[in-house]
Every structure is written in C-alpha cells, then in structure tokens.
C-alpha cells in the first residue's frame, strides 16, 4: 500500500528543518551508506548521522510521527530506524531503481531491524525544484509522487523504487524504515481499510452494536497477526 500522509510536520517544523539542512550542513556522498546493488544507483548526498543537525531533526520527526494517528494505523510500528536525511541537486541528483535492504542495523544499539515499510518526509517546497519524483513500482505499475513540504509517503519496503533526477533546485527529504507489528503488506492493508471504514461508520451512525462487533474483529485480527 502506498499512502500519502498530509502535514506530518507543521509549517514551523518545516522551516526549522530547511534551515538545518542548508547547503552548509555536513552532507556526505550517499553511496557510502548503500548496499552493493543500491550503491551503483545512488547519486545523492546524505546528512552525517553523527551531526548535531541530524540528531535534532531525528527527534523532531519521531515526535511528530508519535502524534500522527494515520501513520500509526497505516504502519502499526514496532520499531522505527532513526530518520536519515538526503539532498538531491547539482551533479548529485538522482537515485536509480533499487530495493532497500531487508534488514538494517540500528546505529545506537547494533540491533537489526526488518524493513517492512519505507517512509519519505518531503522537506522542500515542490515548486522550488524540478524532477525529484519518488517513483514506486507496484503490481499496478509505477506511481510517481512529489508532495508538499511536511507531507510524507509510506510504501512497502519490498517494492523497487527510485528518485528521478532533480534538474532545477534542491530536493531535501527525510527517509527511514519501519518494522511493523504486522509483517505482511496485505494484512496491514486489510487492517487499515477496516479501521478507516469503522471511523467513517462511526461518523455517520455513531456507535452501534455493529461497529462494536467490527471493532472486535479488527482487534482479533490484529491479535492473530501482530508480533510484539
Ligand atoms: Ni530506497
């Protein structure tokens, strides 16, 4: 499931992120942190993880996600890899087709995290750059997305995806992975659809015996499928 999450960050948080991710920030060559297949496709810059800017922005993003109920219901997060930040512009302006690594090391603890869901938070105003679409392939074909600064997109980590060349301006973004309590994308999708439609039913009709029973079905499916 590919899903647009509007306004994960507010305008003030976006302005702060943009000022911390200026051209003077400690940007490193992106291919250094990619696996061997991905490294051949990766031509961008990535913010040094040990930098003060990175740590401040990681806290900002994680706090915002914590308050975002749509993010929670769509991803059912067990663990989130500390967010990373990238920059596409000038000669370092694309990331060709690749698949993200299935297991990723959490820097602080050395523990492994399984990547189930990938997330990008857009941080540049889309009018300020050309190109730089995130193109995700799924069973229905390719879908390209480029959202407002502060918006996010989630998509299955299993999918081949790319960032098309930025031909004007600079595209900055945060990206990270989520290990979900529910490993299967199909099962997460069913739970998400059930949850969202229950919200709509409650809006229309209030609480009824049927919404109560279906909420029970939601939780019992989650109980069957979740690993914690
Ligand atoms: Ni990727």
mmCIF file of C-alpha atoms and ligand atoms in Angstrom:
data_model
loop_
_atom_site.group_PDB
_atom_site.id
_atom_site.type_symbol
_atom_site.label_atom_id
_atom_site.label_comp_id
_atom_site.label_asym_id
_atom_site.label_seq_id
_atom_site.Cartn_x
_atom_site.Cartn_y
_atom_site.Cartn_z
ATOM 1 C CA UNK A 1 0.000 0.000 0.000
ATOM 2 C CA UNK A 2 1.277 3.425 -0.978
ATOM 3 C CA UNK A 3 -0.285 6.116 1.182
ATOM 4 C CA UNK A 4 0.020 9.907 1.346
ATOM 5 C CA UNK A 5 0.219 11.294 4.892
ATOM 6 C CA UNK A 6 -0.512 15.033 4.757
ATOM 7 C CA UNK A 7 1.051 17.541 7.192
ATOM 8 C CA UNK A 8 3.161 15.204 9.295
ATOM 9 C CA UNK A 9 5.219 18.334 10.069
ATOM 10 C CA UNK A 10 3.695 21.782 10.558
ATOM 11 C CA UNK A 11 4.964 24.929 8.801
ATOM 12 C CA UNK A 12 7.208 25.903 11.717
ATOM 13 C CA UNK A 13 8.844 22.455 11.828
ATOM 14 C CA UNK A 14 9.383 22.542 8.054
ATOM 15 C CA UNK A 15 11.107 25.950 8.287
ATOM 16 C CA UNK A 16 13.380 24.665 11.045
ATOM 17 C CA UNK A 17 14.237 21.530 9.030
ATOM 18 C CA UNK A 18 15.012 23.613 5.939
ATOM 19 C CA UNK A 19 17.339 25.897 7.902
ATOM 20 C CA UNK A 20 19.191 22.938 9.458
ATOM 21 C CA UNK A 21 19.532 21.246 6.044
ATOM 22 C CA UNK A 22 21.138 24.207 4.251
ATOM 23 C CA UNK A 23 23.943 23.784 1.716
ATOM 24 C CA UNK A 24 26.433 24.254 4.601
ATOM 25 C CA UNK A 25 25.184 21.214 6.544
ATOM 26 C CA UNK A 26 27.594 18.223 6.761
ATOM 27 C CA UNK A 27 26.485 16.390 3.596
ATOM 28 C CA UNK A 28 28.316 13.185 2.646
ATOM 29 C CA UNK A 29 28.293 11.142 -0.570
ATOM 30 C CA UNK A 30 25.160 8.993 -0.393
ATOM 31 C CA UNK A 31 26.539 5.813 -1.970
ATOM 32 C CA UNK A 32 28.715 5.190 1.118
ATOM 33 C CA UNK A 33 25.686 4.029 3.086
ATOM 34 C CA UNK A 34 24.013 1.885 0.398
ATOM 35 C CA UNK A 35 24.199 -1.870 -0.177
ATOM 36 C CA UNK A 36 26.199 -3.061 -3.197
ATOM 37 C CA UNK A 37 23.319 -3.076 -5.733
ATOM 38 C CA UNK A 38 21.879 0.195 -4.471
ATOM 39 C CA UNK A 39 25.300 1.900 -4.351
ATOM 40 C CA UNK A 40 25.624 1.610 -8.131
ATOM 41 C CA UNK A 41 22.348 3.567 -8.496
ATOM 42 C CA UNK A 42 22.752 6.122 -5.718
ATOM 43 C CA UNK A 43 23.995 9.582 -6.621
ATOM 44 C CA UNK A 44 22.891 11.973 -3.899
ATOM 45 C CA UNK A 45 24.066 13.417 -0.597
ATOM 46 C CA UNK A 46 23.209 12.224 2.866
ATOM 47 C CA UNK A 47 23.489 14.135 6.142
ATOM 48 C CA UNK A 48 26.224 12.897 8.523
ATOM 49 C CA UNK A 49 24.335 10.869 11.134
ATOM 50 C CA UNK A 50 26.571 11.963 13.985
ATOM 51 C CA UNK A 51 25.961 15.670 13.321
ATOM 52 C CA UNK A 52 24.009 17.910 15.692
ATOM 53 C CA UNK A 53 21.617 18.773 12.835
ATOM 54 C CA UNK A 54 20.811 15.109 12.264
ATOM 55 C CA UNK A 55 20.155 14.417 15.928
ATOM 56 C CA UNK A 56 17.922 17.458 16.369
ATOM 57 C CA UNK A 57 15.914 16.597 13.258
ATOM 58 C CA UNK A 58 15.589 12.932 14.225
ATOM 59 C CA UNK A 59 13.919 13.973 17.482
ATOM 60 C CA UNK A 60 11.643 16.371 15.629
ATOM 61 C CA UNK A 61 10.473 13.743 13.114
ATOM 62 C CA UNK A 62 9.996 10.967 15.678
ATOM 63 C CA UNK A 63 7.952 13.256 17.952
ATOM 64 C CA UNK A 64 5.771 14.295 15.017
ATOM 65 C CA UNK A 65 5.193 10.658 13.982
ATOM 66 C CA UNK A 66 4.265 9.791 17.541
ATOM 67 C CA UNK A 67 1.340 12.230 17.342
ATOM 68 C CA UNK A 68 0.195 11.154 13.880
ATOM 69 C CA UNK A 69 -2.673 8.670 14.183
ATOM 70 C CA UNK A 70 -2.802 7.976 10.428
ATOM 71 C CA UNK A 71 0.888 6.994 10.485
ATOM 72 C CA UNK A 72 0.203 4.635 13.383
ATOM 73 C CA UNK A 73 -2.817 2.909 11.875
ATOM 74 C CA UNK A 74 -1.169 2.565 8.453
ATOM 75 C CA UNK A 75 2.186 1.210 9.645
ATOM 76 C CA UNK A 76 1.468 -0.380 13.067
ATOM 77 C CA UNK A 77 5.071 0.387 14.038
ATOM 78 C CA UNK A 78 7.059 -1.915 16.266
ATOM 79 C CA UNK A 79 10.342 -0.039 15.776
ATOM 80 C CA UNK A 80 11.462 2.894 13.631
ATOM 81 C CA UNK A 81 15.002 3.334 12.356
ATOM 82 C CA UNK A 82 16.319 6.793 13.341
ATOM 83 C CA UNK A 83 15.428 9.036 10.376
ATOM 84 C CA UNK A 84 18.078 9.893 7.797
ATOM 85 C CA UNK A 85 18.209 12.966 5.549
ATOM 86 C CA UNK A 86 19.154 13.350 1.913
ATOM 87 C CA UNK A 87 19.736 16.046 -0.655
ATOM 88 C CA UNK A 88 19.396 15.888 -4.433
ATOM 89 C CA UNK A 89 20.725 18.758 -6.547
ATOM 90 C CA UNK A 90 23.551 19.845 -8.840
ATOM 91 C CA UNK A 91 25.591 16.857 -10.034
ATOM 92 C CA UNK A 92 24.351 14.589 -7.219
ATOM 93 C CA UNK A 93 20.746 14.485 -8.229
ATOM 94 C CA UNK A 94 19.186 11.008 -8.562
ATOM 95 C CA UNK A 95 18.807 7.538 -7.079
ATOM 96 C CA UNK A 96 18.119 4.923 -9.758
ATOM 97 C CA UNK A 97 15.892 1.829 -9.373
ATOM 98 C CA UNK A 98 16.724 -0.225 -6.285
ATOM 99 C CA UNK A 99 15.253 -2.176 -3.398
ATOM 100 C CA UNK A 100 16.049 -1.218 0.181
ATOM 101 C CA UNK A 101 17.919 -3.685 2.373
ATOM 102 C CA UNK A 102 15.658 -6.194 4.159
ATOM 103 C CA UNK A 103 17.458 -5.874 7.482
ATOM 104 C CA UNK A 104 19.161 -2.723 8.717
ATOM 105 C CA UNK A 105 21.383 -2.133 11.725
ATOM 106 C CA UNK A 106 20.190 0.377 14.314
ATOM 107 C CA UNK A 107 23.328 2.515 14.854
ATOM 108 C CA UNK A 108 22.922 3.166 18.593
ATOM 109 C CA UNK A 109 22.297 -0.437 19.675
ATOM 110 C CA UNK A 110 23.661 -2.607 16.854
ATOM 111 C CA UNK A 111 20.303 -4.450 16.788
ATOM 112 C CA UNK A 112 18.786 -5.446 13.457
ATOM 113 C CA UNK A 113 15.508 -4.002 12.240
ATOM 114 C CA UNK A 114 13.477 -5.663 9.457
ATOM 115 C CA UNK A 115 12.324 -3.068 6.930
ATOM 116 C CA UNK A 116 8.602 -3.591 6.245
ATOM 117 C CA UNK A 117 7.512 -0.046 5.410
ATOM 118 C CA UNK A 118 9.583 2.753 3.858
ATOM 119 C CA UNK A 119 8.757 6.374 4.611
ATOM 120 C CA UNK A 120 9.812 9.629 2.954
ATOM 121 C CA UNK A 121 9.008 13.007 4.512
ATOM 122 C CA UNK A 122 9.269 15.749 1.890
ATOM 123 C CA UNK A 123 11.056 18.843 3.202
ATOM 124 C CA UNK A 124 11.434 21.100 0.145
ATOM 125 C CA UNK A 125 8.640 23.120 -1.463
ATOM 126 C CA UNK A 126 7.786 21.169 -4.664
ATOM 127 C CA UNK A 127 7.705 24.457 -6.631
ATOM 128 C CA UNK A 128 11.372 25.049 -5.726
ATOM 129 C CA UNK A 129 12.714 22.074 -7.737
ATOM 130 C CA UNK A 130 12.037 20.167 -10.962
ATOM 131 C CA UNK A 131 12.195 16.370 -11.181
ATOM 132 C CA UNK A 132 12.919 14.535 -7.940
ATOM 133 C CA UNK A 133 9.787 12.379 -8.073
ATOM 134 C CA UNK A 134 9.738 9.277 -5.924
ATOM 135 C CA UNK A 135 8.701 6.527 -8.338
ATOM 136 C CA UNK A 136 7.397 3.353 -6.698
ATOM 137 C CA UNK A 137 6.642 0.202 -8.707
ATOM 138 C CA UNK A 138 3.821 -1.971 -7.536
ATOM 139 C CA UNK A 139 1.657 -4.651 -9.079
ATOM 140 C CA UNK A 140 -0.472 -1.974 -10.765
ATOM 141 C CA UNK A 141 2.520 -0.269 -12.401
ATOM 142 C CA UNK A 142 4.690 2.697 -11.449
ATOM 143 C CA UNK A 143 3.410 5.587 -9.412
ATOM 144 C CA UNK A 144 5.311 8.864 -9.059
ATOM 145 C CA UNK A 145 4.838 11.117 -6.051
ATOM 146 C CA UNK A 146 6.070 14.546 -5.051
ATOM 147 C CA UNK A 147 4.259 16.059 -2.093
ATOM 148 C CA UNK A 148 4.232 19.349 -0.190
ATOM 149 C CA UNK A 149 6.978 20.093 2.341
ATOM 150 C CA UNK A 150 5.924 18.450 5.621
ATOM 151 C CA UNK A 151 3.901 15.679 3.918
ATOM 152 C CA UNK A 152 5.022 12.061 3.945
ATOM 153 C CA UNK A 153 4.508 8.958 1.857
ATOM 154 C CA UNK A 154 4.726 5.348 3.003
ATOM 155 C CA UNK A 155 5.144 2.342 0.704
ATOM 156 C CA UNK A 156 6.129 -1.306 1.099
ATOM 157 C CA UNK A 157 9.879 -1.773 1.525
ATOM 158 C CA UNK A 158 9.580 -4.746 -0.828
ATOM 159 C CA UNK A 159 8.992 -2.512 -3.849
ATOM 160 C CA UNK A 160 11.533 -1.360 -6.431
ATOM 161 C CA UNK A 161 11.675 2.435 -6.312
ATOM 162 C CA UNK A 162 13.774 5.377 -7.466
ATOM 163 C CA UNK A 163 14.154 9.147 -7.237
ATOM 164 C CA UNK A 164 14.204 10.754 -10.690
ATOM 165 C CA UNK A 165 16.911 13.346 -11.495
ATOM 166 C CA UNK A 166 16.458 16.814 -9.997
ATOM 167 C CA UNK A 167 17.060 19.184 -12.914
ATOM 168 C CA UNK A 168 16.489 22.502 -11.087
ATOM 169 C CA UNK A 169 16.796 23.482 -7.433
ATOM 170 C CA UNK A 170 17.354 21.158 -4.488
ATOM 171 C CA UNK A 171 15.192 18.382 -3.075
ATOM 172 C CA UNK A 172 15.709 17.638 0.616
ATOM 173 C CA UNK A 173 13.852 14.896 2.452
ATOM 174 C CA UNK A 174 13.904 12.611 5.438
ATOM 175 C CA UNK A 175 13.693 8.868 4.885
ATOM 176 C CA UNK A 176 13.549 5.883 7.208
ATOM 177 C CA UNK A 177 12.165 2.412 7.699
ATOM 178 C CA UNK A 178 9.587 0.901 9.976
ATOM 179 C CA UNK A 179 9.471 -2.635 11.303
ATOM 180 C CA UNK A 180 5.755 -3.256 11.616
ATOM 181 C CA UNK A 181 3.986 -5.400 14.178
ATOM 182 C CA UNK A 182 2.298 -6.900 11.095
ATOM 183 C CA UNK A 183 4.885 -8.135 8.621
ATOM 184 C CA UNK A 184 2.599 -8.678 5.613
ATOM 185 C CA UNK A 185 1.682 -5.676 3.490
ATOM 186 C CA UNK A 186 -1.633 -7.361 2.563
ATOM 187 C CA UNK A 187 -2.596 -7.901 6.185
ATOM 188 C CA UNK A 188 -1.651 -4.328 7.106
ATOM 189 C CA UNK A 189 -3.784 -3.113 4.214
ATOM 190 C CA UNK A 190 -6.826 -5.117 5.373
ATOM 191 C CA UNK A 191 -6.454 -3.790 8.910
ATOM 192 C CA UNK A 192 -6.065 -0.243 7.618
ATOM 193 C CA UNK A 193 -9.181 -0.482 5.430
ATOM 194 C CA UNK A 194 -11.209 -1.948 8.277
ATOM 195 C CA UNK A 195 -10.008 0.722 10.712
ATOM 196 C CA UNK A 196 -10.639 3.649 8.352
ATOM 197 C CA UNK A 197 -14.110 2.439 7.393
ATOM 198 C CA UNK A 198 -15.017 1.924 11.036
ATOM 199 C CA UNK A 199 -14.121 5.584 11.631
ATOM 200 C CA UNK A 200 -16.447 6.599 8.776
ATOM 201 C CA UNK A 201 -19.278 4.364 10.027
ATOM 202 C CA UNK A 202 -18.989 5.924 13.485
ATOM 203 C CA UNK A 203 -19.054 9.412 11.951
ATOM 204 C CA UNK A 204 -22.275 8.564 10.092
ATOM 205 C CA UNK A 205 -24.167 6.499 12.615
ATOM 206 C CA UNK A 206 -22.435 6.848 15.981
ATOM 207 C CA UNK A 207 -21.599 3.760 17.976
ATOM 208 C CA UNK A 208 -23.848 0.822 17.076
ATOM 209 C CA UNK A 209 -23.751 -2.886 18.006
ATOM 210 C CA UNK A 210 -22.296 -3.500 14.529
ATOM 211 C CA UNK A 211 -19.403 -1.028 14.931
ATOM 212 C CA UNK A 212 -18.647 -2.531 18.329
ATOM 213 C CA UNK A 213 -18.600 -6.034 16.856
ATOM 214 C CA UNK A 214 -16.435 -4.976 13.886
ATOM 215 C CA UNK A 215 -14.010 -3.234 16.260
ATOM 216 C CA UNK A 216 -13.753 -6.610 17.956
ATOM 217 C CA UNK A 217 -12.980 -8.202 14.582
ATOM 218 C CA UNK A 218 -10.244 -5.587 13.997
ATOM 219 C CA UNK A 219 -8.586 -6.301 17.325
ATOM 220 C CA UNK A 220 -8.911 -10.040 16.990
ATOM 221 C CA UNK A 221 -7.277 -9.964 13.549
ATOM 222 C CA UNK A 222 -4.529 -7.738 14.944
ATOM 223 C CA UNK A 223 -4.100 -10.179 17.834
ATOM 224 C CA UNK A 224 -3.680 -13.049 15.352
ATOM 225 C CA UNK A 225 -1.266 -11.222 13.060
ATOM 226 C CA UNK A 226 0.781 -8.935 15.324
ATOM 227 C CA UNK A 227 4.197 -9.792 16.714
ATOM 228 C CA UNK A 228 5.352 -7.549 19.515
HETATM 229 NI NI1 LIG B 1 15.405 3.323 -1.267
#
